[in-house]
């Protein structure tokens, strides 16, 4: 668990980038730091691995004040991924991923094994990619290497600063989905910075919305959209409310009211929905396949069938609730 206790950061020159930030990030959750450019997201994130030091308050990891830790060791124990991932251009993909394990003096066999495993995990076959140079990669592939690198030494905590921000919308969505699949498996604590509310709702277990250095609301996505804590949050949600509330409702909920046919689980087909898919993604699924019913899975577990009829009913219910406020 990470605890921010009345954390302040005033830069030399007087900019108050973070004001009295208090919050807890729970074990295993993906917490999104959301807000417009300049609101203090990056500053808040970098204070966790001491790339920036607070001017007031304390940050605790598992109850220990990070200012009492050795900053270099601290940094090696926390995964960190940023937008322009900063791969070293003269080093191969494999060497780039191996940086922290090497610093930690892992033995060479273990490093090779870990790098290959991670390349598989992020969908880049090691045979093909291990020895490539960063210049020989697409933007999406570079970003995948960034994700692999931040997990290399298997840190319990990962900080991500707009990791998919520089990608085109389609590649971005692919990487978000891949990362969510991965995230359900690795069970890390993740702080994820974005300025994009759609990304925040898709990725976050909870969202911390900031404005001008202050935390405005810290809630699960559905609560943020349905119960904005103040006028700022309300304005921030703006005109997208309908769409946002559809994004906060998941196929898993729809399934509760759907009949399951009691038959043996079908083999997981290409077009299966995931319990974490939003109602909008489910609707896309029906549109793309032309089916009336689609099977739903939670990872590899079959959870039942969802019918288009029930989905449409739930969508109109959601819109009704949002509209009546
Ligand atoms: N090194 C710095 N020196 C002075 N001011 C800074 C520095 N870094 C960031 N700031 C200012 O602090 C505020 C918050 O910045 P930042 O945390 O980068 O915001 P965000 O990541 O939300 O865009 C901004 O006003 C920014 O200009
Ligand atoms: Mg930033």
PDB file of N, CA and C and ligand atoms in Angstrom, residues 11 15 17 36-43, ligand 1:
ATOM      1  N   UNK A  11       7.783  24.123  -6.491  1.00  0.00           N
ATOM      2  CA  UNK A  11       9.052  24.168  -7.218  1.00  0.00           C
ATOM      3  C   UNK A  11       9.789  25.458  -6.887  1.00  0.00           C
ATOM      4  N   UNK A  15       6.048  27.757  -8.152  1.00  0.00           N
ATOM      5  CA  UNK A  15       4.871  27.027  -8.638  1.00  0.00           C
ATOM      6  C   UNK A  15       4.467  25.958  -7.616  1.00  0.00           C
ATOM      7  N   UNK A  17       2.877  22.898  -7.388  1.00  0.00           N
ATOM      8  CA  UNK A  17       2.414  21.873  -8.328  1.00  0.00           C
ATOM      9  C   UNK A  17       1.480  20.864  -7.665  1.00  0.00           C
ATOM     10  N   UNK A  36      -6.126  17.663 -16.335  1.00  0.00           N
ATOM     11  CA  UNK A  36      -5.616  18.363 -17.513  1.00  0.00           C
ATOM     12  C   UNK A  36      -4.123  18.635 -17.360  1.00  0.00           C
ATOM     13  N   UNK A  37      -3.496  18.986 -18.465  1.00  0.00           N
ATOM     14  CA  UNK A  37      -2.073  19.252 -18.491  1.00  0.00           C
ATOM     15  C   UNK A  37      -1.707  20.314 -17.446  1.00  0.00           C
ATOM     16  N   UNK A  38      -0.672  20.043 -16.679  1.00  0.00           N
ATOM     17  CA  UNK A  38      -0.192  21.002 -15.694  1.00  0.00           C
ATOM     18  C   UNK A  38      -0.848  20.893 -14.324  1.00  0.00           C
ATOM     19  N   UNK A  39      -1.740  19.919 -14.131  1.00  0.00           N
ATOM     20  CA  UNK A  39      -2.456  19.847 -12.853  1.00  0.00           C
ATOM     21  C   UNK A  39      -1.649  19.161 -11.754  1.00  0.00           C
ATOM     22  N   UNK A  40      -0.496  18.597 -12.105  1.00  0.00           N
ATOM     23  CA  UNK A  40       0.365  18.026 -11.065  1.00  0.00           C
ATOM     24  C   UNK A  40       0.474  16.509 -11.065  1.00  0.00           C
ATOM     25  N   UNK A  41       0.035  15.855 -12.145  1.00  0.00           N
ATOM     26  CA  UNK A  41       0.059  14.389 -12.200  1.00  0.00           C
ATOM     27  C   UNK A  41       1.487  13.841 -12.185  1.00  0.00           C
ATOM     28  N   UNK A  42       2.294  14.338 -13.124  1.00  0.00           N
ATOM     29  CA  UNK A  42       3.663  13.826 -13.236  1.00  0.00           C
ATOM     30  C   UNK A  42       4.447  14.110 -11.959  1.00  0.00           C
ATOM     31  N   UNK A  43       4.265  15.300 -11.407  1.00  0.00           N
ATOM     32  CA  UNK A  43       4.952  15.639 -10.162  1.00  0.00           C
ATOM     33  C   UNK A  43       4.563  14.657  -9.054  1.00  0.00           C
TER      34      UNK A  43
HETATM   35  N1  LIG B   1      10.931  21.340 -12.747  1.00  0.00           N
HETATM   36  C1  LIG B   1       9.934  22.227 -12.643  1.00  0.00           C
HETATM   37  N2  LIG B   1      10.179  23.499 -12.241  1.00  0.00           N
HETATM   38  C2  LIG B   1       9.182  24.390 -12.098  1.00  0.00           C
HETATM   39  N3  LIG B   1       7.886  24.122 -12.349  1.00  0.00           N
HETATM   40  C3  LIG B   1       7.574  22.879 -12.771  1.00  0.00           C
HETATM   41  C4  LIG B   1       8.578  21.871 -12.940  1.00  0.00           C
HETATM   42  N4  LIG B   1       7.979  20.737 -13.374  1.00  0.00           N
HETATM   43  C5  LIG B   1       6.656  21.021 -13.457  1.00  0.00           C
HETATM   44  N5  LIG B   1       6.414  22.306 -13.105  1.00  0.00           N
HETATM   45  C6  LIG B   1       5.100  22.962 -13.046  1.00  0.00           C
HETATM   46  O1  LIG B   1       4.320  22.261 -12.084  1.00  0.00           O
HETATM   47  C7  LIG B   1       2.962  22.153 -12.520  1.00  0.00           C
HETATM   48  C8  LIG B   1       2.576  20.693 -12.587  1.00  0.00           C
HETATM   49  O2  LIG B   1       3.338  20.045 -13.572  1.00  0.00           O
HETATM   50  P1  LIG B   1       3.222  18.481 -13.888  1.00  0.00           P
HETATM   51  O3  LIG B   1       3.277  17.733 -12.620  1.00  0.00           O
HETATM   52  O4  LIG B   1       4.231  18.153 -14.919  1.00  0.00           O
HETATM   53  O5  LIG B   1       1.745  18.410 -14.474  1.00  0.00           O
HETATM   54  P2  LIG B   1       1.018  17.285 -15.384  1.00  0.00           P
HETATM   55  O6  LIG B   1       1.851  16.056 -15.393  1.00  0.00           O
HETATM   56  O7  LIG B   1      -0.309  17.107 -14.739  1.00  0.00           O
HETATM   57  O8  LIG B   1       0.864  17.888 -16.747  1.00  0.00           O
HETATM   58  C9  LIG B   1       2.896  22.879 -13.854  1.00  0.00           C
HETATM   59  O9  LIG B   1       2.466  24.180 -13.625  1.00  0.00           O
HETATM   60  C10 LIG B   1       4.326  22.855 -14.337  1.00  0.00           C
HETATM   61  O10 LIG B   1       4.595  23.948 -15.169  1.00  0.00           O
END
